Structure formats: structure tokens, C-alpha cells
PDB file of C-alpha atoms in Angstrom:
ATOM      1  CA  SER A 119       0.304 -28.679   7.376  1.00 56.00           C
ATOM      2  CA  LEU A 120       1.830 -25.563   5.833  1.00 53.00           C
ATOM      3  CA  ASN A 121       0.946 -23.475   8.899  1.00 59.00           C
ATOM      4  CA  GLN A 122       2.975 -25.815  11.129  1.00 62.00           C
ATOM      5  CA  CYS A 123       6.024 -25.510   8.848  1.00 62.00           C
ATOM      6  CA  MET A 124       6.015 -21.735   8.512  1.00 58.00           C
ATOM      7  CA  LYS A 125       8.432 -19.665  10.532  1.00 59.00           C
ATOM      8  CA  ASP A 126       6.991 -17.061  12.901  1.00 64.00           C
ATOM      9  CA  CYS A 127       8.012 -13.535  12.039  1.00 60.00           C
ATOM     10  CA  THR A 128       7.327  -9.947  12.998  1.00 64.00           C
ATOM     11  CA  ALA A 129       3.716  -8.873  12.549  1.00 65.00           C
ATOM     12  CA  TYR A 130       3.728  -5.660  10.506  1.00 65.00           C
ATOM     13  CA  LEU A 131      -0.028  -5.206  10.523  1.00 71.00           C
ATOM     14  CA  PRO A 132      -1.728  -4.100  13.742  1.00 74.00           C
ATOM     15  CA  ASP A 133      -4.372  -6.174  15.477  1.00 77.00           C
ATOM     16  CA  MET A 134      -7.844  -5.309  14.129  1.00 78.00           C
ATOM     17  CA  LEU A 135      -9.486  -5.787  17.534  1.00 81.00           C
ATOM     18  CA  GLY A 136      -7.163  -3.156  19.015  1.00 81.00           C
ATOM     19  CA  ILE A 137      -8.057  -0.685  16.261  1.00 80.00           C
ATOM     20  CA  PHE A 138     -11.779  -1.250  16.855  1.00 81.00           C
ATOM     21  CA  LEU A 139     -11.417  -0.800  20.619  1.00 82.00           C
ATOM     22  CA  ARG A 140      -9.424   2.432  20.226  1.00 81.00           C
ATOM     23  CA  PHE A 141     -12.021   3.647  17.721  1.00 80.00           C
ATOM     24  CA  ARG A 142     -14.767   3.145  20.304  1.00 82.00           C
ATOM     25  CA  ALA A 143     -12.780   4.821  23.110  1.00 83.00           C
ATOM     26  CA  ALA A 144     -12.051   8.152  21.373  1.00 85.00           C
ATOM     27  CA  PRO A 145     -14.778  10.710  20.702  1.00 88.00           C
ATOM     28  CA  PHE A 146     -13.234  11.769  17.348  1.00 87.00           C
ATOM     29  CA  CYS A 147     -11.455   9.885  14.604  1.00 84.00           C
ATOM     30  CA  ILE A 148      -9.672  10.815  11.385  1.00 82.00           C
ATOM     31  CA  LEU A 149      -9.950   8.130   8.692  1.00 82.00           C
ATOM     32  CA  GLY A 150      -8.106   8.140   5.408  1.00 81.00           C
ATOM     33  CA  ASP A 151      -7.050   6.018   2.475  1.00 79.00           C
ATOM     34  CA  ILE A 152      -3.792   6.759   0.705  1.00 74.00           C
ATOM     35  CA  GLU A 153      -4.617   7.041  -2.990  1.00 70.00           C
ATOM     36  CA  SER A 154      -2.577   4.762  -5.290  1.00 66.00           C
ATOM     37  CA  CYS A 155      -0.434   3.752  -2.333  1.00 66.00           C
ATOM     38  CA  TYR A 156       0.481   0.291  -3.581  1.00 64.00           C
ATOM     39  CA  TRP A 157       2.033   1.525  -6.815  1.00 62.00           C
ATOM     40  CA  ALA A 158       3.876   4.310  -4.954  1.00 65.00           C
ATOM     41  CA  VAL A 159       5.956   1.910  -2.828  1.00 66.00           C
ATOM     42  CA  ALA A 160       9.038   0.781  -4.704  1.00 66.00           C
ATOM     43  CA  PRO A 161      11.006  -2.242  -3.499  1.00 65.00           C
ATOM     44  CA  ASP A 162      14.772  -2.513  -3.609  1.00 66.00           C
ATOM     45  CA  PRO A 163      15.725  -2.609  -7.342  1.00 66.00           C
ATOM     46  CA  GLU A 164      17.502  -5.930  -6.788  1.00 66.00           C
ATOM     47  CA  LEU A 165      14.174  -7.468  -5.691  1.00 62.00           C
ATOM     48  CA  CYS A 166      12.240  -6.325  -8.773  1.00 64.00           C
ATOM     49  CA  SER A 167      13.375  -9.414 -10.674  1.00 62.00           C
ATOM     50  CA  LEU A 168      11.748 -11.597  -7.986  1.00 62.00           C
ATOM     51  CA  MET A 169       8.313 -10.072  -8.590  1.00 64.00           C
ATOM     52  CA  ARG A 170       7.475 -11.375 -12.040  1.00 67.00           C
ATOM     53  CA  THR A 171       4.273 -11.922 -13.985  1.00 68.00           C
ATOM     54  CA  TRP A 172       3.690 -13.648 -17.297  1.00 69.00           C
ATOM     55  CA  VAL A 173       1.427 -11.599 -19.590  1.00 73.00           C
ATOM     56  CA  ARG A 174       0.163 -12.657 -23.021  1.00 73.00           C
ATOM     57  CA  VAL A 175       0.587  -9.747 -25.432  1.00 77.00           C
ATOM     58  CA  LYS A 176       0.342  -9.053 -29.141  1.00 81.00           C
ATOM     59  CA  GLU A 177       1.547  -6.290 -31.410  1.00 82.00           C
ATOM     60  CA  GLN A 178      -1.142  -3.890 -32.533  1.00 82.00           C
ATOM     61  CA  LYS A 179      -1.035  -0.665 -34.504  1.00 87.00           C
ATOM     62  CA  ASN A 180      -2.104   2.418 -32.533  1.00 85.00           C
ATOM     63  CA  GLU A 181      -4.676   4.195 -34.700  1.00 87.00           C
ATOM     64  CA  ASP A 182      -3.765   7.643 -33.306  1.00 87.00           C
ATOM     65  CA  THR A 183       0.018   7.468 -33.641  1.00 87.00           C
ATOM     66  CA  GLY A 184       0.413   4.825 -36.354  1.00 86.00           C
ATOM     67  CA  LEU A 185       3.053   3.100 -34.208  1.00 87.00           C
ATOM     68  CA  MET A 186       3.108  -0.569 -33.293  1.00 83.00           C
ATOM     69  CA  GLU A 187       2.656  -1.248 -29.559  1.00 84.00           C
ATOM     70  CA  LEU A 188       2.184  -4.216 -27.263  1.00 76.00           C
ATOM     71  CA  VAL A 189      -1.302  -4.769 -25.849  1.00 76.00           C
ATOM     72  CA  ALA A 190      -2.537  -7.475 -23.483  1.00 74.00           C
ATOM     73  CA  CYS A 191      -4.511 -10.416 -24.888  1.00 71.00           C
ATOM     74  CA  PHE A 192      -7.687 -11.439 -23.085  1.00 66.00           C
ATOM     75  CA  GLY A 193     -10.102 -14.330 -23.393  1.00 63.00           C
ATOM     76  CA  ASP A 194      -9.648 -16.845 -26.199  1.00 63.00           C
ATOM     77  CA  ASP A 195      -7.439 -14.585 -28.319  1.00 61.00           C
ATOM     78  CA  GLU A 196      -4.998 -17.032 -29.943  1.00 68.00           C
ATOM     79  CA  ASP A 197      -2.682 -14.322 -31.262  1.00 72.00           C
ATOM     80  CA  GLY A 198       0.172 -13.062 -29.214  1.00 74.00           C
ATOM     81  CA  PHE A 199       3.068 -14.352 -27.202  1.00 73.00           C
ATOM     82  CA  TRP A 200       3.951 -14.612 -23.518  1.00 75.00           C
ATOM     83  CA  LEU A 201       6.087 -11.850 -22.065  1.00 73.00           C
ATOM     84  CA  ASP A 202       7.886 -12.047 -18.722  1.00 70.00           C
ATOM     85  CA  VAL A 203       7.343  -8.737 -16.870  1.00 70.00           C
ATOM     86  CA  ALA A 204       9.109  -7.615 -13.677  1.00 66.00           C
ATOM     87  CA  HIS A 205       7.263  -5.291 -11.277  1.00 64.00           C
ATOM     88  CA  CYS A 206       9.206  -2.253 -10.070  1.00 66.00           C
ATOM     89  CA  ALA A 207       6.437  -1.243  -7.669  1.00 65.00           C
ATOM     90  CA  ILE A 208       4.368  -3.179  -5.155  1.00 65.00           C
ATOM     91  CA  PRO A 209       1.221  -4.469  -6.926  1.00 63.00           C
ATOM     92  CA  PHE A 210      -2.001  -4.800  -4.911  1.00 62.00           C
ATOM     93  CA  GLY A 211      -2.419  -8.559  -5.390  1.00 62.00           C
ATOM     94  CA  LEU A 212       1.025  -9.536  -4.118  1.00 63.00           C
ATOM     95  CA  GLY A 213       0.696 -11.567  -0.891  1.00 63.00           C
ATOM     96  CA  PRO A 214       2.967  -9.505   1.375  1.00 66.00           C
ATOM     97  CA  ALA A 215       1.978  -6.202  -0.264  1.00 71.00           C
ATOM     98  CA  GLY A 216      -0.073  -5.002   2.716  1.00 73.00           C
ATOM     99  CA  SER A 217       2.842  -5.439   5.101  1.00 74.00           C
ATOM    100  CA  CYS A 218       5.238  -3.780   2.635  1.00 74.00           C
ATOM    101  CA  VAL A 219       2.947  -0.778   2.242  1.00 76.00           C
ATOM    102  CA  THR A 220       2.474  -0.477   6.021  1.00 78.00           C
ATOM    103  CA  ALA A 221       6.248  -0.600   6.551  1.00 77.00           C
ATOM    104  CA  GLY A 222       6.725   2.040   3.813  1.00 77.00           C
ATOM    105  CA  ILE A 223       4.206   4.387   5.456  1.00 77.00           C
ATOM    106  CA  ARG A 224       5.879   3.988   8.842  1.00 78.00           C
ATOM    107  CA  LYS A 225       9.310   4.658   7.341  1.00 78.00           C
ATOM    108  CA  SER A 226       8.061   7.766   5.555  1.00 77.00           C
ATOM    109  CA  VAL A 227       6.551   9.136   8.764  1.00 77.00           C
ATOM    110  CA  ARG A 228       9.745   8.370  10.734  1.00 78.00           C
ATOM    111  CA  ASP A 229      11.979   9.915   8.043  1.00 81.00           C
ATOM    112  CA  ASN A 230       9.896  13.105   8.063  1.00 76.00           C
ATOM    113  CA  LYS A 231      10.328  13.321  11.850  1.00 77.00           C
ATOM    114  CA  ALA A 232       6.605  13.463  12.525  1.00 76.00           C
ATOM    115  CA  ASP A 233       5.214  14.283  15.932  1.00 80.00           C
ATOM    116  CA  PRO A 234       5.746  11.247  18.235  1.00 84.00           C
ATOM    117  CA  TYR A 235       2.002  11.020  18.894  1.00 82.00           C
ATOM    118  CA  ILE A 236       1.278  10.856  15.142  1.00 79.00           C
ATOM    119  CA  LEU A 237       3.955   8.195  14.685  1.00 81.00           C
ATOM    120  CA  GLN A 238       2.475   6.127  17.512  1.00 82.00           C
ATOM    121  CA  GLN A 239      -1.057   6.498  16.083  1.00 80.00           C
ATOM    122  CA  LEU A 240       0.041   5.384  12.616  1.00 78.00           C
ATOM    123  CA  ILE A 241       2.005   2.417  13.965  1.00 79.00           C
ATOM    124  CA  GLN A 242      -0.980   1.266  16.019  1.00 81.00           C
ATOM    125  CA  ASN A 243      -3.758   2.152  13.580  1.00 80.00           C
ATOM    126  CA  CYS A 244      -2.407   1.969  10.022  1.00 79.00           C
ATOM    127  CA  LEU A 245      -3.800  -1.084   8.240  1.00 78.00           C
ATOM    128  CA  MET A 246      -2.199  -1.393   4.830  1.00 78.00           C
ATOM    129  CA  ASP A 247      -3.062   1.895   3.065  1.00 76.00           C
ATOM    130  CA  ASP A 248      -5.898   2.822   5.431  1.00 80.00           C
ATOM    131  CA  LEU A 249      -5.101   5.267   8.214  1.00 80.00           C
ATOM    132  CA  SER A 250      -6.911   6.178  11.393  1.00 81.00           C
ATOM    133  CA  CYS A 251      -5.960   8.637  14.103  1.00 82.00           C
ATOM    134  CA  PHE A 252      -8.000   9.022  17.279  1.00 84.00           C
ATOM    135  CA  CYS A 253      -8.342  12.351  19.084  1.00 84.00           C
ATOM    136  CA  TYR A 254     -10.285  13.919  21.896  1.00 87.00           C
ATOM    137  CA  ASN A 255     -11.355  17.263  20.403  1.00 88.00           C
ATOM    138  CA  LYS A 256     -11.955  18.789  16.956  1.00 88.00           C
ATOM    139  CA  GLU A 257      -8.970  21.145  17.143  1.00 89.00           C
ATOM    140  CA  ASN A 258      -6.576  18.238  17.688  1.00 86.00           C
ATOM    141  CA  CYS A 259      -8.179  16.359  14.797  1.00 85.00           C
ATOM    142  CA  LEU A 260      -7.469  19.254  12.432  1.00 88.00           C
ATOM    143  CA  LYS A 261      -3.906  19.595  13.754  1.00 87.00           C
ATOM    144  CA  TYR A 262      -3.230  15.858  13.378  1.00 84.00           C
ATOM    145  CA  LYS A 263      -4.693  15.831   9.867  1.00 84.00           C
ATOM    146  CA  ARG A 264      -2.225  18.550   8.805  1.00 84.00           C
ATOM    147  CA  GLN A 265       0.675  16.719  10.467  1.00 82.00           C
ATOM    148  CA  ILE A 266      -0.227  13.374   8.875  1.00 80.00           C
ATOM    149  CA  THR A 267      -0.556  14.977   5.434  1.00 80.00           C
ATOM    150  CA  SER A 268       2.807  16.686   5.847  1.00 80.00           C
ATOM    151  CA  ALA A 269       4.507  13.489   7.064  1.00 76.00           C
ATOM    152  CA  LEU A 270       3.251  11.500   4.058  1.00 75.00           C
ATOM    153  CA  GLU A 271       3.966  14.047   1.313  1.00 72.00           C
ATOM    154  CA  THR A 272       7.250  12.500   0.211  1.00 57.00           C
TER     155      THR A 272
END
């Protein structure tokens, strides 16, 4: 089978059971979702040509500007032609996208020299673009929220 032929590699996503257990152990938790995270992570420009999609498009006049532009064809629309498009950002549907986004978040936090506790929390509890940080009092939750926001601003 395919699973028997695949090479084992580093797991970039944390174990869900561990996240659930840590969630139950701490009295407080900060949860967050990074808005538009997938399109914010850019791969190496040399790899953009490897992430390609074929899109059927047609030329159509924009009523507001009067200019011709390409628009996607949907359904049984027979007009149009196929266009090969390279992605220069990580799209949501790409198989390894979750691991790429997680690695990008970790790198951003490391590069911004975040508090070691915050870095550890995000490594253990960041699942794709969803973040969780566990704390033991409200004051620490507010402090960690500010630190996480600051570490992810770039």
C-alpha cells in the first residue's frame, strides 16, 4: 500500500490528544485563529512553479472600467481557455499546507525572540492556524495574549 511505501518524516503538527489533555489541566486558556494565515505564508520563490493549478478563464469586458479582464469560467460554460497559474502563497487546499503554516508561525515567533514560555506553548499547541496557550491565572493570560500578538505581527 501507499502507506507502507512512504518515508517517515518529522511531524510538524502536534498531537491532538496532548492538546486536549493540556486544555483540561489548565484553568485558563487563550484560543485564537490567525486570520488569512494561509495566504500570508509565502514559500521560497523557486518553489512557486511547483504549486500550479489549471483554471479555465475567458476574456470579459469590465462594465465599470471598460477594460478587458480574465474571469474564471464555471459550470458548463464552453467559452474560455485553460490557463496555468502558479501560486506564490500557500493555498488552504494544498496537502502539506497545514504543516507549512505551522512551521511559518513557529519561525515568526522564534525570529521575534518571543518569551521562551510562549514559544514552547505555540510549538506544543499550535495546530495549523489555530493557536492555544494555557495559563494558570487571568493576569498571565492577558500578558501572554499581548506577547503572542507582538510575536506574530510580522
